[in-house]
Coordinates of C-alpha atoms in Angstrom, one line a residue:
Chain A
E18 CA 137.1 74.6 96.2
V19 CA 133.6 73.0 96.1
Q20 CA 132.4 73.3 92.8
L21 CA 130.1 72.6 90.3
V22 CA 130.0 72.7 86.9
Q23 CA 127.0 71.7 84.3
S24 CA 127.5 70.6 80.2
G25 CA 124.9 69.2 77.8
G26 CA 121.0 70.0 77.2
G27 CA 120.0 71.9 74.3
L28 CA 117.5 71.8 72.1
S29 CA 115.3 68.7 71.7
Q30 CA 111.9 67.7 69.8
P31 CA 109.1 67.5 71.8
G32 CA 109.3 63.2 72.5
G33 CA 113.5 63.7 72.1
S34 CA 115.6 63.1 75.1
L35 CA 118.8 65.0 76.4
K36 CA 121.1 64.5 79.3
V37 CA 122.0 67.4 81.1
S38 CA 125.7 66.6 83.4
C39 CA 127.3 68.0 86.5
A40 CA 130.7 67.9 87.3
A41 CA 131.4 68.6 91.3
S42 CA 135.3 68.9 92.1
G43 CA 136.2 69.1 95.7
F44 CA 133.9 67.2 97.0
A45 CA 132.5 63.1 95.8
V46 CA 129.0 62.7 94.6
T47 CA 128.6 59.9 95.6
T48 CA 129.3 60.4 99.3
N49 CA 126.6 63.3 99.2
Y50 CA 122.7 63.6 98.4
M51 CA 122.4 65.5 94.8
T52 CA 119.6 67.3 93.5
W53 CA 118.5 68.8 90.4
V54 CA 116.0 71.6 90.4
R55 CA 114.4 73.3 87.0
Q56 CA 113.4 77.4 86.2
A57 CA 110.9 77.6 83.0
P58 CA 111.3 80.6 81.4
G59 CA 111.1 84.1 84.2
K60 CA 109.3 81.1 86.6
A61 CA 110.0 80.2 90.2
L62 CA 112.3 77.5 90.8
E63 CA 110.6 74.1 90.9
W64 CA 112.4 71.1 92.6
V65 CA 112.9 68.1 89.6
S66 CA 114.4 65.1 91.2
T67 CA 117.4 63.6 94.1
L68 CA 119.8 61.2 94.7
Y69 CA 120.9 60.3 97.6
P70 CA 123.9 58.6 98.9
A71 CA 122.4 55.3 99.1
G72 CA 121.0 54.9 96.2
D73 CA 117.0 56.2 97.2
T74 CA 115.7 58.5 93.7
F75 CA 113.7 60.9 94.2
Y76 CA 111.4 62.7 91.7
A77 CA 108.8 65.3 91.0
D78 CA 105.2 63.7 90.0
S79 CA 105.7 66.3 86.5
V80 CA 108.4 64.2 85.6
K81 CA 108.3 60.5 86.6
G82 CA 108.8 57.8 84.5
R83 CA 110.1 60.0 82.4
F84 CA 113.5 61.4 83.7
S85 CA 116.4 59.2 85.4
I86 CA 118.9 60.3 87.5
S87 CA 122.8 59.0 88.4
E88 CA 126.3 59.5 89.0
D89 CA 128.9 58.4 87.4
K90 CA 131.7 57.5 89.9
S91 CA 134.8 57.5 87.5
T92 CA 134.4 61.3 86.4
N93 CA 132.4 62.0 89.6
T94 CA 129.9 63.9 86.9
L95 CA 125.5 63.9 88.2
E96 CA 124.1 62.8 85.2
L97 CA 120.1 63.8 84.5
Q98 CA 118.9 61.3 81.2
M99 CA 115.8 63.1 80.6
N100 CA 113.1 61.1 77.9
S101 CA 109.5 61.3 76.2
L102 CA 110.2 65.5 76.6
R103 CA 107.1 68.1 76.6
V104 CA 107.2 71.7 75.9
E105 CA 107.1 72.2 79.6
D106 CA 110.3 70.3 80.5
T107 CA 111.9 73.8 78.7
G108 CA 114.0 75.8 81.8
F109 CA 117.3 75.9 83.1
Y110 CA 118.6 73.7 84.8
F111 CA 120.1 73.6 88.1
C112 CA 121.9 70.7 89.2
A113 CA 123.1 71.2 93.2
R114 CA 125.0 69.4 96.4
M115 CA 121.7 68.9 99.3
V116 CA 123.3 69.2 103.0
V117 CA 122.0 67.5 105.1
L118 CA 121.4 67.1 109.2
A119 CA 123.2 64.0 110.7
V120 CA 119.9 63.9 112.5
T121 CA 117.5 63.7 110.1
P122 CA 117.2 64.6 106.0
K123 CA 114.0 66.9 106.2
V124 CA 116.8 69.3 107.2
N125 CA 118.5 69.8 104.1
W126 CA 119.6 72.7 102.2
F127 CA 120.8 72.8 98.6
D128 CA 124.9 74.2 98.3
P129 CA 126.0 75.1 96.2
W130 CA 124.9 74.8 93.1
G131 CA 126.1 74.5 89.4
Q132 CA 125.8 77.5 86.7
G133 CA 122.9 75.6 84.6
T134 CA 122.9 74.6 81.6
L135 CA 119.6 75.3 79.1
V136 CA 117.2 73.1 77.8
T137 CA 114.7 74.2 75.2
V138 CA 112.0 71.6 73.9
S139 CA 110.6 72.5 70.3
S140 CA 109.3 71.6 67.9
Chain B
Q21 CA 101.3 78.0 91.8
S22 CA 103.7 77.5 94.1
V23 CA 103.4 75.9 98.0
L24 CA 104.8 78.5 99.2
T25 CA 103.4 82.4 99.0
Q26 CA 106.0 84.9 98.0
P27 CA 104.9 88.5 97.3
P28 CA 106.0 88.9 93.6
S29 CA 108.0 91.8 93.4
A30 CA 108.9 94.4 96.5
S31 CA 111.4 98.1 96.4
G32 CA 113.5 99.4 99.0
T33 CA 115.9 102.7 98.5
P34 CA 120.0 102.1 99.3
G35 CA 120.2 102.2 103.6
Q36 CA 116.1 101.3 103.8
R37 CA 115.2 97.3 105.4
V38 CA 113.1 95.5 102.7
V39 CA 111.3 92.3 104.8
I40 CA 109.9 89.6 102.3
S41 CA 107.9 87.4 103.6
C42 CA 107.1 83.2 102.6
S43 CA 103.7 82.0 103.8
G44 CA 103.2 77.7 103.7
S45 CA 101.3 75.1 106.1
R46 CA 101.7 73.2 108.9
S47 CA 103.5 70.6 106.8
N48 CA 106.1 72.5 105.7
I49 CA 107.7 75.9 107.3
G50 CA 105.3 74.4 110.6
S51 CA 107.1 71.6 110.9
Y52 CA 110.6 72.2 109.5
S53 CA 113.1 74.9 109.3
V54 CA 113.5 77.1 105.8
N55 CA 115.8 78.4 103.4
W56 CA 116.2 81.2 101.5
Y57 CA 118.3 81.2 98.4
Q58 CA 118.9 84.5 96.2
Q59 CA 119.2 84.7 92.4
L60 CA 121.0 87.4 90.8
P61 CA 119.9 88.9 87.6
G62 CA 121.5 85.9 84.4
A63 CA 122.6 84.0 87.8
A64 CA 122.1 80.8 89.5
P65 CA 120.8 80.9 93.3
K66 CA 123.2 81.0 95.7
L67 CA 122.3 79.6 99.5
L68 CA 121.2 83.0 101.5
I69 CA 119.5 81.4 104.7
F70 CA 119.4 77.7 106.1
K71 CA 118.0 76.4 108.9
T72 CA 115.5 79.4 109.2
D73 CA 118.0 81.4 110.2
Q74 CA 121.9 80.5 109.8
R75 CA 124.0 82.3 107.4
P76 CA 126.6 81.0 105.5
A77 CA 130.6 82.7 106.6
R78 CA 130.5 84.7 103.3
V79 CA 126.7 85.9 103.7
P80 CA 126.7 89.8 105.4
D81 CA 124.8 90.5 108.9
R82 CA 123.0 93.0 106.7
F83 CA 120.7 89.6 106.1
S84 CA 118.0 88.2 108.6
A85 CA 115.5 85.8 109.3
S86 CA 113.2 84.2 110.8
K87 CA 110.2 82.5 111.0
S88 CA 106.9 82.6 113.6
G89 CA 104.3 79.5 113.0
T90 CA 102.7 78.9 109.5
S91 CA 105.3 81.6 107.9
A92 CA 108.7 82.5 107.4
S93 CA 110.4 86.1 106.3
L94 CA 114.1 87.4 105.9
A95 CA 115.0 91.2 106.3
I96 CA 117.5 92.9 104.5
S97 CA 119.8 96.2 105.9
G98 CA 121.1 98.7 104.5
L99 CA 120.3 98.0 101.1
Q100 CA 122.5 98.3 98.6
S101 CA 122.2 98.3 94.5
D102 CA 123.8 95.0 94.5
D103 CA 120.4 93.6 96.5
E104 CA 118.3 93.4 93.2
A105 CA 117.6 89.8 93.2
D106 CA 115.4 87.4 93.3
Y107 CA 114.7 85.7 96.7
Y108 CA 113.0 82.4 97.6
C109 CA 112.2 80.5 99.8
A110 CA 112.0 76.9 100.4
S111 CA 111.4 73.9 103.1
W112 CA 110.9 70.5 103.9
D113 CA 106.8 69.6 102.6
D114 CA 104.7 66.3 104.1
S115 CA 102.4 66.1 102.5
L116 CA 101.7 65.5 98.2
N117 CA 103.6 68.8 97.4
G118 CA 106.4 67.7 98.5
P119 CA 108.9 66.5 100.0
W120 CA 111.1 69.5 97.9
V121 CA 109.3 72.9 97.7
F122 CA 110.3 76.3 96.8
G123 CA 108.2 80.4 96.8
G124 CA 106.6 81.2 94.1
G125 CA 110.2 84.4 94.1
T126 CA 110.2 87.8 95.2
K127 CA 111.8 90.0 92.7
L128 CA 113.4 93.0 94.6
T129 CA 114.5 96.2 93.0
V130 CA 116.5 98.7 94.6
L131 CA 115.4 102.0 93.9

């Protein structure tokens, strides 16, 4: 079964760091397109970052220079390292596999999703 | 302010048909396919519709979707109480807003 199980997150003061992890089963993280999406309390989904199989990384402007997406091949895990955290980074963080049409990566969808991890940034 | 515009709420009674709209622009819906995600209360989002009108095998055919120009829509027929959830549209976007954009979400209430 294709599944994503998340861990990490928690509470940090502004300016601090946290890491969220996403363990995959049923497929290899390194050969797939992987994504992080977040959701502030009571708000809409917001794309955060995507990692291509070739190693290309993409970040939303709001997190660029502060967040880093990577993968651990030994544990088949996707990670998001979050530094210089701000209050507005608070929310649930979801990992997801991005399914891509072979013809163009611009036709894609997110499936499956992890269960979500809560990140709280507060003094 | 989300790049794709959805009504914040929708409602219907059991058995009814409900349609949720998603409005975008030429840089997203007007040029690329649309996906829809269902988020049940307290749960992670799940893929509901991909490539504008395709359903994963696990999704019942009560759910259908389409697009025209720069707008898309999700229709739910034979409304059931467990359809009560938040629904999000999403698309690729070629502008500075992109590349992955979501709608603001529509909260569906089954009366």
